[in-house]
Every structure is written in structure tokens, then in C-alpha cells.
Amino acid sequence: MIIDCHGHYTTAPAAHTAWRASQLAAFREGGRAPAYPAISDDEIRESIEQNQLRLLHERGADMTIFSPRASAMAHHEGDERVSMEWARACNDLIARVVGLFPDTFTGVCQLPQSPGAPLDSSAAELERCVTELGFIGCNLNPDPSGGRWTSPPLTDRYWYPVFEKMTELGVPAMVHVSASCNPVFHATGAHYINADTTAFMQFIQGDLFADFPDLRLVIPHGGGAVPYHWGRYRGLADMLTKPPLNEHVMRNVFFDTCVYHQPGIDLLFEVIDTDNILFGSEMVGAVRGIDPETGHYFDDTKRYVDKLGLPDADRAKVYSGNARRVYPRLDQALRARGL
């Protein structure tokens, strides 16, 4: 079985996106959002069957861990109430996708974060999505300000309400920023990679996993710049008198394979232990074109992993075993289906 740990609903029906625009316009005018539109099952099916489902089958994968569109979370827009309304609408839509395609998609939720706001509502929405909608994890934005970086580091107690709820429910988070409102940071080319790298360094500097030894966090996009600068981070951990990275961080942190060229995948697997790598593509996502050097889509990451020629045991870990270990609720659901 091949599980893609990183998928977003980037093809959501137009009415969903239009409602968001109306919601934000109403906020700016001091009013309330209009009623959420009626979206038919057929509209959802069409948006999935012609996109994620088709590509998943063409590329040889079986299941996607699916969440709302990351760039559209936009926690810097509106206020805490607006973020709560938007998160619930997005999460309920993901639940409908999962309900229509239960063998192919499993849900991960967006949290209603807002710059400077407490995280109690985020913990509550996570609990709703896990206990009522059957979701298996969440996306956690380390920078709700959208490129201004006004939040404390992820090791600060500010984040503990979410970490406590994650631990209670036994679910992981993918550390994933959203859109950038800062022109210095291109969203997918700079802001995303910056956030991945920044989160990892925060984990080195702090002692988060002493307080949460069972916490599991996925850093996407191949860990940002981390594998490429692994020696730097090992050296910094030593200078900060922290334990070696494999003890201090890597028991709790995992990377995906959303790296869009063969040399990058080669480096990822050379540097990072196979137990810490989950297959992912972020399809249909940040980079959608065809690589003129290969003739294949940049985000067809299975081709790169296949070319590694991994031993069968390592291949099984990367394609499914690690995802089932990091997302135990997914493992439970698959076992219930005899998989």
C-alpha cells in the first residue's frame, strides 16, 4: 500500500472559494458572513475525480492524507471569529470528500489560528474533527501572521494547548504555514521552506519533547533546508549543549518526500534515517508543471523514490509503514478494514 501523507484540497468547488471572499469582504465592512453555499456531492466528486483521484491512480498510489488548501488558511486575514468560521467550513468540506471517497482519502484538519489569539479554539476544533469527523491529525501554522513571524517559537508554552490536545487524542501535526502577506517571502518558494527550516531550529533550541515525549510532528517539503545543512544543525546542537539530534529531535520529527528533483531526494535519503521519512507529493499543489528535463510532473515524487532502489523493508516503511506509525488513527482504521 502507498500512502501519500501530504495532500491539500486545492481544487475545491468555486462556491467554497467565493464564500471565503464574501466572508472577508463582510468582515472588512463590519458585517457578518453570508450563509455558506450549498455544494452538491456531484460538484465535489467532479473536483476530485478529475484531479487528485485521477493523478493518484496514474502515479500508482493508494491513499492521501488530505487537508484544506494550505495557502488558503490565511490565518492573518480577519480575526479569531473569522478564522473559526473558515476552519469549520474547510474541515466540513474535507469530511465530505472523505465520506465520498473513504478508501482513498483520510482527513487532516485546519486549525482556526489567529495572530496573538489563544489556542483554546484550535484545541477544541481539533477535538471536534478527530472525535466527530474521524480525522487523524492537523496542520499547525507556526506563523499565523503570514510572514511577519509575530508568534513565539513552537517550543514556547503558548503552543501547549494544542500539543496537549494532540497528545490526548494521539494525533500528529504537520507544521505547515499558509499564505505570505510579506512581499519579501514568496509563499511557496521562500515562506514555506523558511518555515520548515525555522521550525526545526526551534526544536533544537528548546526542550519541547521532554515535556511531550510522545508528540509527533511532520515537517513537510523534505524538511526545508535541513537535510542540506545537516552538519550545521548537528554542530549547533553541540554548541547549545543539546543531545545529538537523533535523541533530541528525531524521535519526534519526521520529513516528507515533497522534494521535486532526483538529486534532492537522493540527498534526503542519504542524510535522514529512513524511519523518519514519509512518502508525500503535495499533489495537486505548489509546483504543478512538467519538468522539461525529465518530461514528468515535478510533483510526481514516487518516480524519484522508486529510482532509489530501496530495500523492500525500507520501501515499505517510506510508502506506508512510517505513515501508519506517525498517524496511529489511520493505522487503526486500515486494520479495521483488514489492511
PDB file of N, CA, C and O in Angstrom, residues 254-283:
ATOM      1  N   PHE A 254       9.520  14.197  11.737  1.00  0.00           N
ATOM      2  CA  PHE A 254       9.573  13.413  10.503  1.00  0.00           C
ATOM      3  C   PHE A 254       9.507  14.355   9.306  1.00  0.00           C
ATOM      4  O   PHE A 254       8.937  15.442   9.392  1.00  0.00           O
ATOM      5  N   PHE A 255      10.092  13.935   8.197  1.00  0.00           N
ATOM      6  CA  PHE A 255      10.083  14.717   6.961  1.00  0.00           C
ATOM      7  C   PHE A 255       9.299  13.954   5.893  1.00  0.00           C
ATOM      8  O   PHE A 255       9.216  12.732   5.923  1.00  0.00           O
ATOM      9  N   ASP A 256       8.739  14.696   4.926  1.00  0.00           N
ATOM     10  CA  ASP A 256       8.097  14.033   3.794  1.00  0.00           C
ATOM     11  C   ASP A 256       8.997  14.109   2.568  1.00  0.00           C
ATOM     12  O   ASP A 256      10.108  14.634   2.618  1.00  0.00           O
ATOM     13  N   THR A 257       8.519  13.547   1.459  1.00  0.00           N
ATOM     14  CA  THR A 257       9.325  13.499   0.227  1.00  0.00           C
ATOM     15  C   THR A 257       8.867  14.522  -0.800  1.00  0.00           C
ATOM     16  O   THR A 257       9.047  14.323  -2.005  1.00  0.00           O
ATOM     17  N   CYS A 258       8.305  15.646  -0.356  1.00  0.00           N
ATOM     18  CA  CYS A 258       7.879  16.690  -1.289  1.00  0.00           C
ATOM     19  C   CYS A 258       9.094  17.504  -1.727  1.00  0.00           C
ATOM     20  O   CYS A 258       9.230  18.693  -1.418  1.00  0.00           O
ATOM     21  N   VAL A 259       9.966  16.829  -2.433  1.00  0.00           N
ATOM     22  CA  VAL A 259      11.192  17.400  -2.995  1.00  0.00           C
ATOM     23  C   VAL A 259      11.148  17.065  -4.483  1.00  0.00           C
ATOM     24  O   VAL A 259      11.043  15.900  -4.851  1.00  0.00           O
ATOM     25  N   TYR A 260      11.270  18.071  -5.333  1.00  0.00           N
ATOM     26  CA  TYR A 260      10.838  17.890  -6.714  1.00  0.00           C
ATOM     27  C   TYR A 260      11.959  17.708  -7.733  1.00  0.00           C
ATOM     28  O   TYR A 260      11.847  18.144  -8.874  1.00  0.00           O
ATOM     29  N   HIS A 261      13.021  17.015  -7.319  1.00  0.00           N
ATOM     30  CA  HIS A 261      14.020  16.579  -8.285  1.00  0.00           C
ATOM     31  C   HIS A 261      14.800  15.416  -7.679  1.00  0.00           C
ATOM     32  O   HIS A 261      14.856  15.248  -6.458  1.00  0.00           O
ATOM     33  N   GLN A 262      15.400  14.596  -8.551  1.00  0.00           N
ATOM     34  CA  GLN A 262      16.065  13.382  -8.085  1.00  0.00           C
ATOM     35  C   GLN A 262      17.242  13.661  -7.149  1.00  0.00           C
ATOM     36  O   GLN A 262      17.363  13.005  -6.097  1.00  0.00           O
ATOM     37  N   PRO A 263      18.137  14.614  -7.453  1.00  0.00           N
ATOM     38  CA  PRO A 263      19.251  14.852  -6.532  1.00  0.00           C
ATOM     39  C   PRO A 263      18.791  15.238  -5.128  1.00  0.00           C
ATOM     40  O   PRO A 263      19.436  14.883  -4.137  1.00  0.00           O
ATOM     41  N   GLY A 264      17.669  15.974  -5.035  1.00  0.00           N
ATOM     42  CA  GLY A 264      17.157  16.350  -3.719  1.00  0.00           C
ATOM     43  C   GLY A 264      16.668  15.145  -2.934  1.00  0.00           C
ATOM     44  O   GLY A 264      16.921  15.025  -1.722  1.00  0.00           O
ATOM     45  N   ILE A 265      15.953  14.241  -3.600  1.00  0.00           N
ATOM     46  CA  ILE A 265      15.504  13.014  -2.944  1.00  0.00           C
ATOM     47  C   ILE A 265      16.704  12.154  -2.547  1.00  0.00           C
ATOM     48  O   ILE A 265      16.743  11.571  -1.458  1.00  0.00           O
ATOM     49  N   ASP A 266      17.691  12.075  -3.434  1.00  0.00           N
ATOM     50  CA  ASP A 266      18.897  11.296  -3.126  1.00  0.00           C
ATOM     51  C   ASP A 266      19.545  11.818  -1.840  1.00  0.00           C
ATOM     52  O   ASP A 266      19.938  11.035  -0.964  1.00  0.00           O
ATOM     53  N   LEU A 267      19.662  13.142  -1.739  1.00  0.00           N
ATOM     54  CA  LEU A 267      20.274  13.742  -0.553  1.00  0.00           C
ATOM     55  C   LEU A 267      19.448  13.467   0.687  1.00  0.00           C
ATOM     56  O   LEU A 267      19.982  13.117   1.748  1.00  0.00           O
ATOM     57  N   LEU A 268      18.122  13.636   0.584  1.00  0.00           N
ATOM     58  CA  LEU A 268      17.237  13.410   1.724  1.00  0.00           C
ATOM     59  C   LEU A 268      17.464  12.021   2.313  1.00  0.00           C
ATOM     60  O   LEU A 268      17.613  11.862   3.528  1.00  0.00           O
ATOM     61  N   PHE A 269      17.503  11.013   1.447  1.00  0.00           N
ATOM     62  CA  PHE A 269      17.636   9.638   1.926  1.00  0.00           C
ATOM     63  C   PHE A 269      19.065   9.306   2.360  1.00  0.00           C
ATOM     64  O   PHE A 269      19.257   8.398   3.174  1.00  0.00           O
ATOM     65  N   GLU A 270      20.021  10.023   1.863  1.00  0.00           N
ATOM     66  CA  GLU A 270      21.401   9.800   2.295  1.00  0.00           C
ATOM     67  C   GLU A 270      21.631  10.358   3.694  1.00  0.00           C
ATOM     68  O   GLU A 270      22.389   9.785   4.487  1.00  0.00           O
ATOM     69  N   VAL A 271      20.947  11.460   4.023  1.00  0.00           N
ATOM     70  CA  VAL A 271      21.198  12.163   5.279  1.00  0.00           C
ATOM     71  C   VAL A 271      20.241  11.734   6.390  1.00  0.00           C
ATOM     72  O   VAL A 271      20.647  11.572   7.549  1.00  0.00           O
ATOM     73  N   ILE A 272      18.957  11.581   6.071  1.00  0.00           N
ATOM     74  CA  ILE A 272      17.916  11.332   7.074  1.00  0.00           C
ATOM     75  C   ILE A 272      17.610   9.846   7.150  1.00  0.00           C
ATOM     76  O   ILE A 272      17.493   9.171   6.127  1.00  0.00           O
ATOM     77  N   ASP A 273      17.460   9.346   8.354  1.00  0.00           N
ATOM     78  CA  ASP A 273      17.149   7.928   8.550  1.00  0.00           C
ATOM     79  C   ASP A 273      15.813   7.585   7.898  1.00  0.00           C
ATOM     80  O   ASP A 273      14.854   8.359   7.967  1.00  0.00           O
ATOM     81  N   THR A 274      15.753   6.424   7.310  1.00  0.00           N
ATOM     82  CA  THR A 274      14.535   6.005   6.603  1.00  0.00           C
ATOM     83  C   THR A 274      13.325   5.969   7.523  1.00  0.00           C
ATOM     84  O   THR A 274      12.190   6.207   7.078  1.00  0.00           O
ATOM     85  N   ASP A 275      13.534   5.704   8.807  1.00  0.00           N
ATOM     86  CA  ASP A 275      12.417   5.668   9.750  1.00  0.00           C
ATOM     87  C   ASP A 275      11.756   7.025   9.922  1.00  0.00           C
ATOM     88  O   ASP A 275      10.645   7.113  10.455  1.00  0.00           O
ATOM     89  N   ASN A 276      12.423   8.088   9.487  1.00  0.00           N
ATOM     90  CA  ASN A 276      11.909   9.449   9.670  1.00  0.00           C
ATOM     91  C   ASN A 276      11.387  10.072   8.383  1.00  0.00           C
ATOM     92  O   ASN A 276      11.163  11.281   8.339  1.00  0.00           O
ATOM     93  N   ILE A 277      11.188   9.273   7.341  1.00  0.00           N
ATOM     94  CA  ILE A 277      10.743   9.807   6.051  1.00  0.00           C
ATOM     95  C   ILE A 277       9.404   9.192   5.672  1.00  0.00           C
ATOM     96  O   ILE A 277       9.252   7.966   5.635  1.00  0.00           O
ATOM     97  N   LEU A 278       8.430  10.049   5.367  1.00  0.00           N
ATOM     98  CA  LEU A 278       7.112   9.618   4.904  1.00  0.00           C
ATOM     99  C   LEU A 278       6.942  10.038   3.449  1.00  0.00           C
ATOM    100  O   LEU A 278       7.268  11.175   3.087  1.00  0.00           O
ATOM    101  N   PHE A 279       6.409   9.143   2.653  1.00  0.00           N
ATOM    102  CA  PHE A 279       6.127   9.496   1.259  1.00  0.00           C
ATOM    103  C   PHE A 279       5.069  10.589   1.205  1.00  0.00           C
ATOM    104  O   PHE A 279       4.048  10.537   1.876  1.00  0.00           O
ATOM    105  N   GLY A 280       5.339  11.605   0.379  1.00  0.00           N
ATOM    106  CA  GLY A 280       4.378  12.677   0.157  1.00  0.00           C
ATOM    107  C   GLY A 280       4.651  13.346  -1.178  1.00  0.00           C
ATOM    108  O   GLY A 280       5.775  13.281  -1.697  1.00  0.00           O
ATOM    109  N   SER A 281       3.639  13.971  -1.742  1.00  0.00           N
ATOM    110  CA  SER A 281       3.809  14.632  -3.040  1.00  0.00           C
ATOM    111  C   SER A 281       3.264  16.061  -3.064  1.00  0.00           C
ATOM    112  O   SER A 281       3.656  16.844  -3.919  1.00  0.00           O
ATOM    113  N   GLU A 282       2.330  16.387  -2.149  1.00  0.00           N
ATOM    114  CA  GLU A 282       1.646  17.687  -2.168  1.00  0.00           C
ATOM    115  C   GLU A 282       0.984  17.926  -3.521  1.00  0.00           C
ATOM    116  O   GLU A 282       0.977  19.033  -4.046  1.00  0.00           O
ATOM    117  N   MET A 283       0.397  16.906  -4.050  1.00  0.00           N
ATOM    118  CA  MET A 283      -0.246  16.948  -5.357  1.00  0.00           C
ATOM    119  C   MET A 283      -1.766  17.067  -5.163  1.00  0.00           C
ATOM    120  O   MET A 283      -2.327  16.362  -4.339  1.00  0.00           O
TER     121      MET A 283
END
